[in-house]
Each structure stands twice: as C-alpha cells, then as structure tokens.
Amino acid sequence: MYQLSFSQKLERKLSSKEVSAQAPNKNVDWVVHHVPKTAGSSLRQSFVNALGKRPVFGVYRNTGAAELGVGKPIWVPRSAKVLFGHFPTHAAQTSMFPNAKRVTWVRDPLERAWSLLGHYLATKDETAQYAFVKQHYLDKGISKKEDIFERLIKDNGLAKNIFVYAHYFEHIKLKDFDFVGSTTSNRDDLKQLQKLLGKPLIEEKENVRNSASSFPKALRYLESYFACEYEIVADYL
C-alpha cells in the first residue's frame, strides 16, 4: 500500500486526468519495477533521499499497480519524476512514459521465494496469498516454515507470486532495461545507478526480514523447480 499525501489527494480530486498510451506523460524520468522481496523498499528510500519525497510516486495496490501492469491508464501526480511499484512490464508502458528509463532489482529466485513466504507468515496480511497459505497449510497443522515452503513449491501454489520473474518480465525483457541491479551486489550497483541518476544513492536497509544466510541448505535442491526463473535473471545475479 502507498499512502497518498494530502496534496496528492487534493490534486487527484481537482485534476483526475489519467496517463495512457494516447495521453502520455513525458515528465516521468524513471519507471522502477519493484519485484517483491528484492530490496525494493530500500531502493525506493534511496531514491527518496536523493530526489525528495514528492518526485517519487509509489504505484502499488491502491494507486494503480494492477492497471499499469496490464497497460491501462493510471493517475500520476504532476510532481512525479519516478514511478516505483509492484507492477509487471507491459508494452503500453513505453508509450505511456516515453522519456522514462526502466530499472529493476533482482535476487536469487529461491531465496526470494523463501523471503516472500516469510513475509506472508510474519505480516499475516489480509491478502489472497496469506489466505492460501493459511487454508492449505496452517489450518491443516503444517506450521513449520520449511515444510510449508517445500509443499508450496511442489504444489505449484501461488505460482505467479513464487515464479515472479516470468510474470514481471514477460512483455519487456531484462536486456531491454536501462539498468538491472542485484541484491548480491547492492552497494556496487547503486554506485553504477547513481551515475545514470546524477545524484548520490546511499544504501538503505528497509523492510529487511530474511537474508541469503538464513536459507536452509537442505532445501537448495528445490532450485530445479526454478530453472526458468534462473534462466531469466542468471546474467544479473
């Protein structure tokens, strides 16, 4: 969820015109695809620290992520220079924001999925994803995270969320992005990105629950289930 400021709420009420392929926004300089559990919250804070809060607009569940993910029109405040959120690529986005550079961050697919499950279990948000985990595993007495994870992968449960790269980069491939960073080289990649941005980017630690060191070695055999995911991001890890 993204909390609109009072001024943004007022602007949207007074001027609700939406950005579309037919009515593009040429003022947005950056479109950042925040793949869940890839240090995106930290990256967003780095952008905010560099540019200020007003130019960085969050496109999440309540501000148009679903619409933008399928190329439909969304409302964007006049101050926005960076769009940052949980939305997959779509061909229409290049027409909607013709001057924007495209950025994303990636992470080892297996470790990302492990972290995602940890997020569901820790937050217990009222989402379809947590409801699925609760109904299929927790309510049946399967409470150990390792057991849930193993079954979730083998059952192909929540496939779009677990095998997320195939979904996020279906329409625009990573090779066509202006910059792709990785959690394994986060600090060095930020230094490279700041050269494009022209502003210093300081590494932040936001919303950090899981790290690579916490992933159980006994479950590493599940990598074979993620073959297609590794193929998508292998060059960037």
Short mmCIF file of N, CA and C in Angstrom, two decimals, residues 87-162:
data_model
loop_
_atom_site.label_atom_id
_atom_site.label_comp_id
_atom_site.label_asym_id
_atom_site.label_seq_id
_atom_site.Cartn_x
_atom_site.Cartn_y
_atom_site.Cartn_z
N PHE A 87 4.43 -3.67 -10.15
CA PHE A 87 3.69 -3.89 -11.38
C PHE A 87 4.60 -4.54 -12.41
N PRO A 88 4.10 -5.53 -13.13
CA PRO A 88 4.90 -6.18 -14.18
C PRO A 88 5.02 -5.28 -15.40
N THR A 89 5.88 -5.68 -16.30
CA THR A 89 6.05 -4.91 -17.53
C THR A 89 4.86 -5.09 -18.46
N HIS A 90 4.64 -4.09 -19.28
CA HIS A 90 3.63 -4.16 -20.34
C HIS A 90 4.09 -3.24 -21.45
N ALA A 91 3.87 -3.65 -22.69
CA ALA A 91 4.34 -2.87 -23.83
C ALA A 91 3.81 -1.45 -23.83
N ALA A 92 2.58 -1.26 -23.35
CA ALA A 92 1.96 0.07 -23.36
C ALA A 92 2.68 1.06 -22.46
N GLN A 93 3.42 0.57 -21.48
CA GLN A 93 4.11 1.46 -20.55
C GLN A 93 5.15 2.33 -21.25
N THR A 94 5.76 1.82 -22.31
CA THR A 94 6.75 2.60 -23.05
C THR A 94 6.10 3.78 -23.76
N SER A 95 4.85 3.62 -24.16
CA SER A 95 4.10 4.73 -24.80
C SER A 95 3.55 5.69 -23.75
N MET A 96 3.19 5.16 -22.59
CA MET A 96 2.63 5.99 -21.53
C MET A 96 3.68 6.93 -20.93
N PHE A 97 4.93 6.42 -20.84
CA PHE A 97 6.02 7.20 -20.25
C PHE A 97 7.22 7.14 -21.21
N PRO A 98 7.14 7.84 -22.33
CA PRO A 98 8.12 7.68 -23.42
C PRO A 98 9.53 8.13 -23.08
N ASN A 99 9.70 9.00 -22.08
CA ASN A 99 11.03 9.51 -21.75
C ASN A 99 11.67 8.82 -20.55
N ALA A 100 10.98 7.81 -20.03
CA ALA A 100 11.44 7.17 -18.79
C ALA A 100 12.45 6.07 -19.04
N LYS A 101 13.47 6.04 -18.20
CA LYS A 101 14.40 4.92 -18.16
C LYS A 101 13.81 3.84 -17.27
N ARG A 102 14.06 2.58 -17.62
CA ARG A 102 13.45 1.46 -16.91
C ARG A 102 14.49 0.77 -16.02
N VAL A 103 14.11 0.54 -14.76
CA VAL A 103 15.03 -0.01 -13.76
C VAL A 103 14.35 -1.12 -12.98
N THR A 104 15.12 -2.11 -12.56
CA THR A 104 14.62 -3.11 -11.61
C THR A 104 15.78 -3.71 -10.85
N TRP A 105 15.45 -4.44 -9.80
CA TRP A 105 16.44 -5.15 -8.99
C TRP A 105 16.02 -6.62 -8.93
N VAL A 106 16.97 -7.53 -8.94
CA VAL A 106 16.66 -8.96 -8.89
C VAL A 106 17.41 -9.63 -7.73
N ARG A 107 17.01 -10.85 -7.48
CA ARG A 107 17.56 -11.61 -6.35
C ARG A 107 17.51 -13.09 -6.71
N ASP A 108 18.36 -13.88 -6.10
CA ASP A 108 18.32 -15.33 -6.30
C ASP A 108 16.86 -15.81 -6.18
N PRO A 109 16.31 -16.47 -7.20
CA PRO A 109 14.89 -16.83 -7.19
C PRO A 109 14.45 -17.66 -6.00
N LEU A 110 15.26 -18.63 -5.61
CA LEU A 110 14.89 -19.49 -4.49
C LEU A 110 14.87 -18.71 -3.18
N GLU A 111 15.90 -17.89 -2.97
CA GLU A 111 15.97 -17.09 -1.75
C GLU A 111 14.88 -16.02 -1.71
N ARG A 112 14.54 -15.49 -2.87
CA ARG A 112 13.46 -14.50 -2.93
C ARG A 112 12.13 -15.13 -2.53
N ALA A 113 11.86 -16.34 -3.03
CA ALA A 113 10.61 -17.03 -2.70
C ALA A 113 10.55 -17.37 -1.22
N TRP A 114 11.68 -17.76 -0.65
CA TRP A 114 11.76 -18.05 0.79
C TRP A 114 11.45 -16.80 1.61
N SER A 115 12.00 -15.69 1.19
CA SER A 115 11.76 -14.42 1.86
C SER A 115 10.30 -14.00 1.73
N LEU A 116 9.72 -14.26 0.56
CA LEU A 116 8.31 -13.92 0.34
C LEU A 116 7.40 -14.69 1.28
N LEU A 117 7.65 -15.98 1.42
CA LEU A 117 6.86 -16.77 2.36
C LEU A 117 7.03 -16.24 3.78
N GLY A 118 8.25 -15.88 4.14
CA GLY A 118 8.49 -15.29 5.46
C GLY A 118 7.68 -14.03 5.68
N HIS A 119 7.54 -13.25 4.62
CA HIS A 119 6.74 -12.02 4.70
C HIS A 119 5.27 -12.35 4.95
N TYR A 120 4.74 -13.33 4.22
CA TYR A 120 3.35 -13.72 4.43
C TYR A 120 3.11 -14.18 5.87
N LEU A 121 4.01 -15.01 6.37
CA LEU A 121 3.84 -15.57 7.70
C LEU A 121 4.02 -14.54 8.80
N ALA A 122 4.90 -13.57 8.56
CA ALA A 122 5.19 -12.56 9.58
C ALA A 122 4.10 -11.49 9.66
N THR A 123 3.59 -11.07 8.50
CA THR A 123 2.64 -9.96 8.49
C THR A 123 1.19 -10.42 8.65
N LYS A 124 0.88 -11.64 8.16
CA LYS A 124 -0.49 -12.16 8.21
C LYS A 124 -1.49 -11.16 7.61
N ASP A 125 -1.06 -10.49 6.53
CA ASP A 125 -1.93 -9.52 5.86
C ASP A 125 -3.18 -10.19 5.32
N GLU A 126 -4.24 -9.42 5.24
CA GLU A 126 -5.50 -9.94 4.69
C GLU A 126 -5.43 -9.93 3.16
N THR A 127 -4.60 -10.81 2.64
CA THR A 127 -4.44 -10.91 1.19
C THR A 127 -4.80 -12.33 0.75
N ALA A 128 -5.01 -12.47 -0.55
CA ALA A 128 -5.33 -13.79 -1.09
C ALA A 128 -4.16 -14.75 -0.89
N GLN A 129 -2.94 -14.21 -0.89
CA GLN A 129 -1.76 -15.05 -0.74
C GLN A 129 -1.68 -15.66 0.66
N TYR A 130 -1.87 -14.83 1.67
CA TYR A 130 -1.84 -15.37 3.03
C TYR A 130 -3.02 -16.31 3.27
N ALA A 131 -4.17 -15.97 2.72
CA ALA A 131 -5.35 -16.83 2.86
C ALA A 131 -5.07 -18.21 2.26
N PHE A 132 -4.35 -18.24 1.14
CA PHE A 132 -3.99 -19.51 0.52
C PHE A 132 -3.08 -20.33 1.44
N VAL A 133 -2.05 -19.69 1.97
CA VAL A 133 -1.12 -20.38 2.87
C VAL A 133 -1.85 -20.89 4.10
N LYS A 134 -2.73 -20.09 4.64
CA LYS A 134 -3.48 -20.47 5.84
C LYS A 134 -4.40 -21.66 5.54
N GLN A 135 -5.15 -21.58 4.45
CA GLN A 135 -6.11 -22.63 4.12
C GLN A 135 -5.44 -23.96 3.79
N HIS A 136 -4.37 -23.92 3.02
CA HIS A 136 -3.76 -25.15 2.52
C HIS A 136 -2.71 -25.75 3.44
N TYR A 137 -2.17 -24.95 4.35
CA TYR A 137 -1.09 -25.46 5.19
C TYR A 137 -1.32 -25.21 6.68
N LEU A 138 -1.44 -23.97 7.11
CA LEU A 138 -1.54 -23.67 8.53
C LEU A 138 -2.77 -24.33 9.16
N ASP A 139 -3.90 -24.23 8.49
CA ASP A 139 -5.14 -24.81 9.03
C ASP A 139 -5.12 -26.34 9.05
N LYS A 140 -4.16 -26.93 8.33
CA LYS A 140 -4.03 -28.39 8.30
C LYS A 140 -2.91 -28.87 9.22
N GLY A 141 -2.42 -27.96 10.06
CA GLY A 141 -1.42 -28.34 11.05
C GLY A 141 0.01 -28.29 10.54
N ILE A 142 0.22 -27.78 9.34
CA ILE A 142 1.57 -27.65 8.79
C ILE A 142 2.05 -26.25 9.11
N SER A 143 2.88 -26.11 10.13
CA SER A 143 3.24 -24.79 10.62
C SER A 143 4.73 -24.46 10.47
N LYS A 144 5.57 -25.46 10.27
CA LYS A 144 7.00 -25.21 10.12
C LYS A 144 7.26 -24.58 8.76
N LYS A 145 7.98 -23.48 8.75
CA LYS A 145 8.20 -22.74 7.52
C LYS A 145 8.84 -23.61 6.43
N GLU A 146 9.80 -24.44 6.81
CA GLU A 146 10.47 -25.31 5.83
C GLU A 146 9.48 -26.25 5.16
N ASP A 147 8.55 -26.82 5.96
CA ASP A 147 7.57 -27.76 5.41
C ASP A 147 6.58 -27.05 4.49
N ILE A 148 6.16 -25.86 4.90
CA ILE A 148 5.23 -25.09 4.06
C ILE A 148 5.90 -24.74 2.74
N PHE A 149 7.14 -24.29 2.81
CA PHE A 149 7.85 -23.87 1.60
C PHE A 149 7.99 -25.04 0.62
N GLU A 150 8.39 -26.18 1.13
CA GLU A 150 8.59 -27.35 0.29
C GLU A 150 7.30 -27.75 -0.40
N ARG A 151 6.22 -27.76 0.34
CA ARG A 151 4.93 -28.13 -0.24
C ARG A 151 4.44 -27.06 -1.23
N LEU A 152 4.65 -25.80 -0.89
CA LEU A 152 4.22 -24.71 -1.75
C LEU A 152 4.87 -24.79 -3.12
N ILE A 153 6.15 -25.10 -3.14
CA ILE A 153 6.87 -25.21 -4.41
C ILE A 153 6.40 -26.44 -5.19
N LYS A 154 6.31 -27.57 -4.53
CA LYS A 154 5.94 -28.80 -5.21
C LYS A 154 4.48 -28.81 -5.65
N ASP A 155 3.63 -28.09 -4.90
CA ASP A 155 2.21 -28.00 -5.27
C ASP A 155 1.97 -26.96 -6.36
N ASN A 156 3.02 -26.18 -6.67
CA ASN A 156 2.89 -25.08 -7.63
C ASN A 156 1.85 -24.07 -7.15
N GLY A 157 1.78 -23.92 -5.83
CA GLY A 157 0.85 -22.96 -5.25
C GLY A 157 1.36 -21.54 -5.39
N LEU A 158 0.46 -20.59 -5.61
CA LEU A 158 0.82 -19.18 -5.76
C LEU A 158 1.89 -18.99 -6.83
N ALA A 159 1.75 -19.69 -7.92
CA ALA A 159 2.79 -19.71 -8.96
C ALA A 159 3.18 -18.32 -9.46
N LYS A 160 2.20 -17.44 -9.66
CA LYS A 160 2.51 -16.11 -10.18
C LYS A 160 3.33 -15.30 -9.19
N ASN A 161 3.16 -15.57 -7.91
CA ASN A 161 3.92 -14.87 -6.88
C ASN A 161 5.29 -15.50 -6.63
N ILE A 162 5.33 -16.82 -6.68
CA ILE A 162 6.58 -17.54 -6.40
C ILE A 162 7.52 -17.48 -7.60
#
